[in-house]
Tab-separated table of C-alpha atoms in Angstrom:
chain	number	residue	atom	x	y	z
A	1	MET	CA	-24.429	-10.427	-4.885
A	2	THR	CA	-23.414	-9.767	-1.270
A	3	VAL	CA	-22.221	-12.589	0.959
A	4	THR	CA	-22.057	-12.564	4.737
A	5	THR	CA	-20.426	-15.921	5.510
A	6	GLU	CA	-17.600	-17.993	4.114
A	7	ALA	CA	-20.112	-20.731	3.254
A	8	GLU	CA	-21.971	-18.261	1.039
A	9	VAL	CA	-18.700	-17.354	-0.699
A	10	VAL	CA	-18.114	-21.047	-1.421
A	11	GLU	CA	-21.646	-21.445	-2.780
A	12	ALA	CA	-21.387	-18.352	-4.998
A	13	ILE	CA	-18.072	-19.403	-6.511
A	14	ARG	CA	-19.124	-22.983	-7.120
A	15	ALA	CA	-22.334	-21.809	-8.781
A	16	ALA	CA	-20.626	-19.180	-10.966
A	17	GLN	CA	-20.838	-19.810	-14.698
A	18	ALA	CA	-19.175	-16.528	-15.708
A	19	PRO	CA	-16.437	-14.301	-14.294
A	20	LEU	CA	-17.014	-12.768	-10.888
A	21	SER	CA	-15.873	-9.276	-9.985
A	22	LEU	CA	-14.638	-9.487	-6.389
A	23	ARG	CA	-15.243	-6.348	-4.337
A	24	GLY	CA	-14.571	-5.211	-0.812
A	25	GLY	CA	-15.237	-1.524	-0.301
A	26	ASN	CA	-14.298	-0.921	-3.969
A	27	THR	CA	-12.479	2.248	-2.926
A	28	ARG	CA	-9.532	1.637	-5.263
A	29	GLY	CA	-11.541	0.893	-8.392
A	30	MET	CA	-9.721	-2.399	-8.938
A	31	ALA	CA	-12.748	-4.570	-9.652
A	32	GLY	CA	-13.141	-5.534	-13.292
A	33	PRO	CA	-16.195	-6.400	-15.387
A	34	GLY	CA	-18.273	-9.394	-14.378
A	35	SER	CA	-21.001	-10.236	-11.903
A	36	ASP	CA	-20.310	-8.428	-8.630
A	37	LEU	CA	-19.452	-10.543	-5.614
A	38	SER	CA	-19.226	-8.209	-2.641
A	39	LEU	CA	-17.215	-9.479	0.320
A	40	ALA	CA	-18.000	-6.400	2.423
A	41	GLY	CA	-20.567	-8.387	4.406
A	42	LEU	CA	-17.818	-10.571	5.918
A	43	ARG	CA	-17.404	-8.310	8.928
A	44	GLY	CA	-16.112	-8.574	12.452
A	45	ILE	CA	-12.976	-8.998	14.541
A	46	SER	CA	-12.735	-12.681	15.419
A	47	LEU	CA	-9.840	-12.463	17.850
A	48	TYR	CA	-7.687	-9.703	19.309
A	49	GLU	CA	-4.828	-10.382	21.710
A	50	PRO	CA	-3.150	-7.042	22.551
A	51	GLY	CA	-0.467	-8.759	24.597
A	52	ALA	CA	0.496	-10.926	21.644
A	53	LEU	CA	0.165	-8.044	19.147
A	54	THR	CA	-2.124	-10.142	16.961
A	55	LEU	CA	-5.579	-9.632	15.488
A	56	VAL	CA	-7.849	-11.832	13.360
A	57	ALA	CA	-10.641	-10.260	11.318
A	58	GLN	CA	-13.091	-11.128	8.575
A	59	ALA	CA	-11.981	-9.741	5.223
A	60	GLY	CA	-14.835	-7.241	4.890
A	61	THR	CA	-14.178	-5.598	8.261
A	62	PRO	CA	-13.752	-1.834	7.799
A	63	VAL	CA	-10.221	-0.585	8.354
A	64	SER	CA	-11.651	2.188	10.525
A	65	GLU	CA	-13.190	-0.375	12.886
A	66	ILE	CA	-9.862	-2.145	13.246
A	67	GLU	CA	-7.994	1.114	13.816
A	68	THR	CA	-10.477	2.169	16.507
A	69	THR	CA	-10.155	-1.174	18.275
A	70	LEU	CA	-6.362	-1.026	18.166
A	71	ALA	CA	-6.190	2.600	19.303
A	72	ALA	CA	-8.165	1.729	22.452
A	73	GLU	CA	-5.254	-0.528	23.407
A	74	GLY	CA	-2.532	1.906	22.322
A	75	GLN	CA	-1.778	-0.052	19.143
A	76	ARG	CA	-1.969	0.519	15.379
A	77	LEU	CA	-1.533	-0.911	11.886
A	78	ALA	CA	2.194	-0.428	11.417
A	79	PHE	CA	2.131	-0.109	7.616
A	80	GLU	CA	-0.333	2.855	7.646
A	81	PRO	CA	-2.458	1.944	4.591
A	82	MET	CA	-3.573	4.921	2.550
A	83	ASP	CA	-7.212	5.888	2.039
A	84	HIS	CA	-7.710	6.021	-1.735
A	85	ARG	CA	-11.198	7.522	-1.775
A	86	ALA	CA	-10.439	11.214	-2.255
A	87	LEU	CA	-7.660	10.521	-4.761
A	88	MET	CA	-9.788	8.125	-6.799
A	89	GLY	CA	-13.011	10.124	-6.448
A	90	ARG	CA	-14.800	7.131	-4.969
A	91	SER	CA	-16.994	6.394	-1.994
A	92	GLY	CA	-17.311	3.149	-0.082
A	93	THR	CA	-15.545	1.878	3.009
A	94	PRO	CA	-11.970	0.537	2.915
A	95	THR	CA	-11.797	-3.059	4.161
A	96	ILE	CA	-8.921	-4.978	5.686
A	97	GLY	CA	-9.242	-7.673	3.009
A	98	GLY	CA	-8.920	-5.052	0.293
A	99	VAL	CA	-5.833	-3.624	1.993
A	100	PHE	CA	-4.051	-6.969	1.877
A	101	ALA	CA	-5.393	-7.937	-1.548
A	102	ALA	CA	-3.719	-4.790	-2.910
A	103	ASN	CA	-0.799	-4.834	-0.427
A	104	VAL	CA	-1.575	-1.204	0.429
A	105	SER	CA	1.442	0.226	2.253
A	106	GLY	CA	2.031	3.840	3.287
A	107	PRO	CA	5.067	6.022	4.013
A	108	ARG	CA	6.317	3.806	6.848
A	109	ARG	CA	6.963	0.990	4.386
A	110	LEU	CA	10.587	1.994	3.822
A	111	ALA	CA	11.323	1.574	7.546
A	112	ILE	CA	9.254	-1.390	8.720
A	113	GLY	CA	8.010	-3.219	5.627
A	114	ALA	CA	4.878	-3.592	3.537
A	115	ALA	CA	1.394	-4.770	4.507
A	116	ARG	CA	2.311	-8.320	3.462
A	117	ASP	CA	5.102	-8.363	6.057
A	118	PHE	CA	2.469	-8.080	8.824
A	119	LEU	CA	0.075	-10.663	7.410
A	120	LEU	CA	0.343	-13.839	9.512
A	121	GLY	CA	-2.399	-16.019	8.104
A	122	VAL	CA	-5.228	-16.136	5.568
A	123	ARG	CA	-8.398	-18.027	4.771
A	124	PHE	CA	-9.635	-17.814	1.194
A	125	VAL	CA	-11.832	-19.577	-1.319
A	126	ASP	CA	-10.190	-20.580	-4.586
A	127	GLY	CA	-11.774	-20.681	-8.044
A	128	GLN	CA	-13.193	-24.169	-7.509
A	129	GLY	CA	-14.866	-23.262	-4.227
A	130	ASN	CA	-12.301	-24.879	-1.957
A	131	VAL	CA	-11.599	-23.219	1.394
A	132	ILE	CA	-7.856	-22.869	1.949
A	133	LYS	CA	-6.163	-21.836	5.181
A	134	ASN	CA	-2.492	-20.943	5.434
A	135	GLY	CA	-0.310	-19.406	8.129
A	136	GLY	CA	-1.326	-18.758	11.705
A	137	ARG	CA	-1.061	-16.170	14.442
A	138	VAL	CA	2.713	-16.165	14.957
A	139	MET	CA	5.506	-14.769	12.791
A	140	LYS	CA	7.482	-18.049	12.760
A	141	ASN	CA	4.706	-20.145	11.234
A	142	VAL	CA	6.404	-21.666	8.162
A	143	THR	CA	4.288	-24.756	7.562
A	144	GLY	CA	3.866	-25.626	3.887
A	145	TYR	CA	3.765	-23.132	1.020
A	146	ASP	CA	3.728	-19.448	1.915
A	147	LEU	CA	0.314	-18.688	0.468
A	148	VAL	CA	0.062	-15.752	2.862
A	149	LYS	CA	2.657	-13.809	0.889
A	150	LEU	CA	1.177	-15.038	-2.371
A	151	MET	CA	-2.292	-13.734	-1.573
A	152	ALA	CA	-1.007	-10.335	-0.415
A	153	GLY	CA	-1.016	-8.118	-3.488
A	154	SER	CA	-2.743	-10.704	-5.704
A	155	ARG	CA	-5.620	-8.249	-6.312
A	156	GLY	CA	-8.286	-10.923	-6.059
A	157	THR	CA	-6.958	-12.951	-8.992
A	158	LEU	CA	-6.235	-16.170	-7.079
A	159	GLY	CA	-9.006	-16.384	-4.515
A	160	ALA	CA	-11.567	-14.563	-2.418
A	161	LEU	CA	-10.090	-13.631	0.953
A	162	THR	CA	-12.484	-14.370	3.818
A	163	GLU	CA	-10.275	-13.915	6.907
A	164	VAL	CA	-6.872	-12.447	7.732
A	165	SER	CA	-4.579	-12.708	10.746
A	166	LEU	CA	-2.125	-9.884	11.252
A	167	LYS	CA	0.538	-8.508	13.514
A	168	VAL	CA	0.071	-5.029	14.988
A	169	LEU	CA	2.455	-2.683	16.796
A	170	PRO	CA	2.242	-0.234	19.715
A	171	ILE	CA	1.614	3.432	19.003
A	172	PRO	CA	4.863	5.302	19.776
A	173	GLU	CA	4.880	7.838	22.571
A	174	THR	CA	5.463	10.758	20.224
A	175	SER	CA	6.648	11.765	16.769
A	176	ALA	CA	8.290	14.710	15.062
A	177	THR	CA	9.059	15.719	11.502
A	178	LEU	CA	12.163	17.509	10.360
A	179	VAL	CA	11.264	19.791	7.437
A	180	LEU	CA	13.969	20.838	4.957
A	181	SER	CA	13.221	23.712	2.608
A	182	GLY	CA	15.027	25.023	-0.449
A	183	LEU	CA	16.254	21.751	-1.992
A	184	ASP	CA	15.699	20.742	-5.607
A	185	ASP	CA	14.770	17.161	-6.487
A	186	ALA	CA	18.300	15.780	-6.720
A	187	ALA	CA	19.441	17.473	-3.511
A	188	ALA	CA	16.323	16.313	-1.678
A	189	ILE	CA	16.861	12.698	-2.746
A	190	ALA	CA	20.470	12.913	-1.581
A	191	ALA	CA	19.414	14.397	1.776
A	192	MET	CA	16.805	11.698	2.304
A	193	ALA	CA	19.344	8.995	1.455
A	194	LEU	CA	21.755	10.472	3.991
A	195	ALA	CA	19.027	10.453	6.641
A	196	MET	CA	18.015	6.876	5.878
A	197	ARG	CA	21.629	5.691	6.127
A	198	SER	CA	21.979	7.336	9.536
A	199	PRO	CA	21.376	5.483	12.835
A	200	PHE	CA	18.518	7.836	13.745
A	201	GLU	CA	15.651	5.543	12.677
A	202	VAL	CA	13.746	7.707	10.225
A	203	THR	CA	10.267	6.220	9.589
A	204	GLY	CA	9.168	8.475	6.736
A	205	ALA	CA	10.997	10.380	3.997
A	206	ALA	CA	9.144	12.396	1.358
A	207	HIS	CA	9.686	15.426	-0.883
A	208	ASP	CA	7.147	17.825	-2.404
A	209	PRO	CA	8.774	19.709	-5.312
A	210	ALA	CA	5.833	22.099	-5.629
A	211	GLN	CA	6.559	23.473	-2.161
A	212	GLY	CA	10.297	22.816	-2.226
A	213	LEU	CA	9.920	20.950	1.067
A	214	SER	CA	11.357	17.641	2.233
A	215	PHE	CA	10.037	15.726	5.239
A	216	LEU	CA	11.763	13.276	7.590
A	217	ARG	CA	9.734	11.596	10.342
A	218	LEU	CA	11.027	10.218	13.633
A	219	GLU	CA	8.926	8.234	16.136
A	220	GLY	CA	9.432	6.721	19.567
A	221	PHE	CA	9.917	7.803	23.174
A	222	GLU	CA	9.964	11.563	23.636
A	223	THR	CA	13.554	11.760	24.892
A	224	SER	CA	14.748	9.568	22.035
A	225	VAL	CA	12.870	11.542	19.377
A	226	SER	CA	14.230	14.820	20.736
A	227	TYR	CA	17.794	13.512	20.730
A	228	ARG	CA	17.573	11.936	17.281
A	229	THR	CA	15.968	15.043	15.796
A	230	GLY	CA	18.820	17.181	17.071
A	231	ARG	CA	21.449	14.827	15.719
A	232	LEU	CA	19.686	14.606	12.372
A	233	LYS	CA	19.639	18.401	12.143
A	234	ASP	CA	23.393	18.414	12.715
A	235	LEU	CA	23.886	15.753	10.064
A	236	LEU	CA	21.849	17.626	7.440
A	237	ALA	CA	23.189	21.107	8.148
A	238	ALA	CA	25.691	20.661	5.336
A	239	THR	CA	22.848	20.421	2.768
A	240	GLY	CA	22.265	24.142	3.113
A	241	ALA	CA	18.541	23.625	3.593
A	242	GLU	CA	16.550	25.608	6.099
A	243	LEU	CA	15.502	23.271	8.926
A	244	GLU	CA	12.299	23.309	10.973
A	245	VAL	CA	10.816	20.757	13.379
A	246	LEU	CA	7.093	19.917	13.506
A	247	GLY	CA	5.622	18.524	16.717
A	248	ALA	CA	3.476	15.413	17.087
A	249	GLU	CA	0.054	16.758	16.034
A	250	PRO	CA	1.063	18.717	12.919
A	251	SER	CA	3.393	15.860	12.040
A	252	ALA	CA	0.537	13.334	12.176
A	253	THR	CA	-1.626	15.558	9.961
A	254	LEU	CA	1.186	16.052	7.470
A	255	TRP	CA	1.864	12.333	7.069
A	256	ARG	CA	-1.822	11.518	6.625
A	257	GLU	CA	-1.872	14.021	3.756
A	258	LEU	CA	1.299	12.585	2.266
A	259	ARG	CA	-0.016	9.037	2.704
A	260	ASP	CA	-3.245	9.870	0.858
A	261	VAL	CA	-1.546	12.099	-1.771
A	262	ALA	CA	-3.756	15.020	-0.752
A	263	ALA	CA	-1.959	17.340	-3.179
A	264	PHE	CA	-3.636	15.502	-6.086
A	265	HIS	CA	-7.169	15.449	-4.642
A	266	GLY	CA	-9.675	16.997	-6.990
A	267	ALA	CA	-7.029	17.712	-9.640
A	268	ALA	CA	-7.612	16.630	-13.221
A	269	GLY	CA	-5.377	14.137	-15.003
A	270	ASP	CA	-4.209	10.543	-14.805
A	271	VAL	CA	-2.467	9.431	-11.615
A	272	TRP	CA	0.508	7.079	-11.829
A	273	ARG	CA	2.743	5.387	-9.260
A	274	VAL	CA	6.332	4.669	-10.265
A	275	HIS	CA	8.459	2.336	-8.170
A	276	CYS	CA	12.146	2.799	-8.849
A	277	ARG	CA	15.603	3.107	-7.372
A	278	PRO	CA	15.721	6.359	-5.407
A	279	THR	CA	18.892	7.385	-7.234
A	280	GLU	CA	17.011	7.194	-10.548
A	281	ALA	CA	13.950	9.095	-9.314
A	282	PRO	CA	14.895	12.690	-10.288
A	283	ALA	CA	15.843	11.669	-13.826
A	284	LEU	CA	12.631	9.655	-14.247
A	285	ALA	CA	10.522	12.528	-12.967
A	286	ALA	CA	12.203	14.863	-15.429
A	287	LYS	CA	11.558	12.402	-18.293
A	288	ALA	CA	7.909	12.067	-17.301
A	289	GLY	CA	7.146	15.759	-17.784
A	290	ALA	CA	4.295	15.423	-15.301
A	291	GLU	CA	1.901	18.213	-14.429
A	292	ALA	CA	2.817	17.506	-10.801
A	293	HIS	CA	4.851	14.923	-8.925
A	294	LEU	CA	5.710	13.882	-5.368
A	295	TYR	CA	8.331	11.573	-3.890
A	296	ASP	CA	7.773	9.102	-1.060
A	297	TRP	CA	9.838	6.214	0.347
A	298	ALA	CA	12.957	8.425	0.123
A	299	GLY	CA	12.477	8.541	-3.660
A	300	GLY	CA	11.615	4.867	-4.166
A	301	LEU	CA	8.032	5.845	-4.985
A	302	ILE	CA	7.042	8.696	-7.315
A	303	TRP	CA	3.462	9.891	-7.571
A	304	LEU	CA	2.796	11.609	-10.906
A	305	ARG	CA	-0.205	13.486	-12.228
A	306	MET	CA	-0.077	13.279	-16.008
A	307	ALA	CA	-2.063	14.743	-18.872
A	308	PRO	CA	-4.953	12.359	-19.684
A	309	GLY	CA	-4.004	9.498	-21.975
A	310	THR	CA	-0.227	9.915	-21.603
A	311	ASP	CA	1.642	6.636	-22.058
A	312	LEU	CA	4.051	7.137	-19.186
A	313	ARG	CA	5.770	3.787	-19.691
A	314	ALA	CA	6.724	4.680	-23.257
A	315	ARG	CA	7.962	8.063	-22.088
A	316	LEU	CA	10.149	6.621	-19.319
A	317	GLY	CA	11.660	3.799	-21.366
A	318	ARG	CA	13.614	1.052	-19.610
A	319	TYR	CA	14.607	1.410	-15.980
A	320	ASP	CA	14.816	-0.719	-12.856
A	321	GLY	CA	11.222	-0.524	-11.654
A	322	HIS	CA	7.611	-0.380	-12.823
A	323	ALA	CA	4.739	2.056	-13.343
A	324	THR	CA	1.111	1.561	-12.295
A	325	LEU	CA	-1.776	3.542	-13.725
A	326	LEU	CA	-3.825	4.101	-10.602
A	327	ARG	CA	-6.453	6.516	-11.920
A	328	ALA	CA	-7.389	7.159	-15.540
A	329	GLU	CA	-9.483	10.250	-16.177
A	330	SER	CA	-11.049	8.828	-19.335
A	331	ALA	CA	-13.222	5.703	-19.226
A	332	ALA	CA	-11.951	4.961	-22.738
A	333	GLN	CA	-8.362	4.614	-21.502
A	334	THR	CA	-6.799	1.418	-22.913
A	335	LEU	CA	-3.371	1.474	-21.280
A	336	PRO	CA	-2.894	-1.472	-18.900
A	337	ARG	CA	-3.185	-0.627	-15.239
A	338	GLN	CA	-0.290	-2.858	-14.216
A	339	GLU	CA	3.157	-2.960	-15.799
A	340	PRO	CA	3.139	-5.832	-18.348
A	341	GLU	CA	4.999	-8.779	-16.877
A	342	ALA	CA	8.271	-10.105	-18.242
A	343	PRO	CA	7.774	-13.391	-20.161
A	344	GLY	CA	9.194	-15.566	-17.390
A	345	VAL	CA	7.088	-13.908	-14.711
A	346	ALA	CA	4.011	-14.078	-16.933
A	347	ARG	CA	4.458	-17.857	-17.274
A	348	LEU	CA	4.675	-18.220	-13.496
A	349	THR	CA	1.610	-16.043	-13.031
A	350	ALA	CA	-0.359	-18.039	-15.583
A	351	GLY	CA	0.639	-21.260	-13.838
A	352	LEU	CA	-0.548	-19.961	-10.480
A	353	ARG	CA	-3.852	-18.811	-11.916
A	354	ALA	CA	-4.344	-22.172	-13.609
A	355	LYS	CA	-3.797	-23.869	-10.261
A	356	PHE	CA	-5.959	-21.641	-8.080
A	357	ASP	CA	-8.586	-20.592	-10.623
A	358	PRO	CA	-8.665	-23.116	-13.495
A	359	ARG	CA	-12.128	-21.945	-14.645
A	360	GLY	CA	-11.094	-18.283	-14.859
A	361	ILE	CA	-13.881	-17.315	-12.462
A	362	PHE	CA	-11.992	-14.394	-10.951
A	363	ASN	CA	-11.627	-12.581	-14.276
A	364	ALA	CA	-7.915	-12.198	-13.684
A	365	GLU	CA	-7.130	-10.391	-16.899
A	366	ALA	CA	-9.664	-7.647	-16.282
A	367	LEU	CA	-8.662	-7.247	-12.665
A	368	ALA	CA	-4.958	-7.109	-13.422
A	369	LEU	CA	-4.854	-5.087	-16.599
A	370	THR	CA	-7.675	-2.604	-17.087
A	371	PRO	CA	-7.860	0.853	-15.489
């Protein structure tokens, strides 16, 4: 079933007698079993005020359409959401509702925040067919419960997003990437930590062990980027790494590839994301014994390509973080997609689902747990 208006979403949910599988572009493969309810027909930018750095769009609006509209005014989505299609081996069109439903946040997250931090307001339909609006078009809107933050990252388990309001940012004048070569994992994590603690406003920090290369991005006015790059080179000279600077165009290409985990495209195996303390990252990567791994967010995010069927959580044991099975090579895979919740968190989650979806229409268990 494909809907094109919020009224049709309400009608479909109220009429549902069995679980619905909510879909946007379905580029992340998050939808579970159940009757399909496609929200991709909810398209269009309702309001765009470049001077106020705000945009309102229907949930099914393609991300590419929003990016094109913003670029015409010299603006962008600050949290640079990744495009999952090549990594997941899927087609479809990424939608802005799907981005916020999954809280998709790219390399710039460590500097400016996640997708949810730029979400100002939402409209959604809960499991009983009620239309709920929360938030607005300004950052200081704090009326009532913060359902905006609750819906971001809820993966369609609490309601069907129909409209989102978000804050956007100007495109910086230029960018550059400082490339460090010759560092092992531990040294690279230490170098990235040093850069992030500096006053030089690094907006991306990643390390590719396969190439032995570490990447530090700087953005802003050209004179500022040039100055900060030089100072950062001085700061990191003591690491012993070879240093090279990439200009704006190759830098933009590099970070798109890092954002979309291009190194794993077309490669066999299960793909996992591990969120952890950067200081723990090298030890966790060593424990994982992955076929390949990459670090982003200065080590706070590890991408791992594992042998099919590997129980990475059992291999890593206890640590301060969580592991998500993003892509399972085998359709028979039974490991949960999301890290099982602690008992206290699970009770809170169950309470929220009982409130927003008492009939279980959104098939929360399938959406949250199966690969």
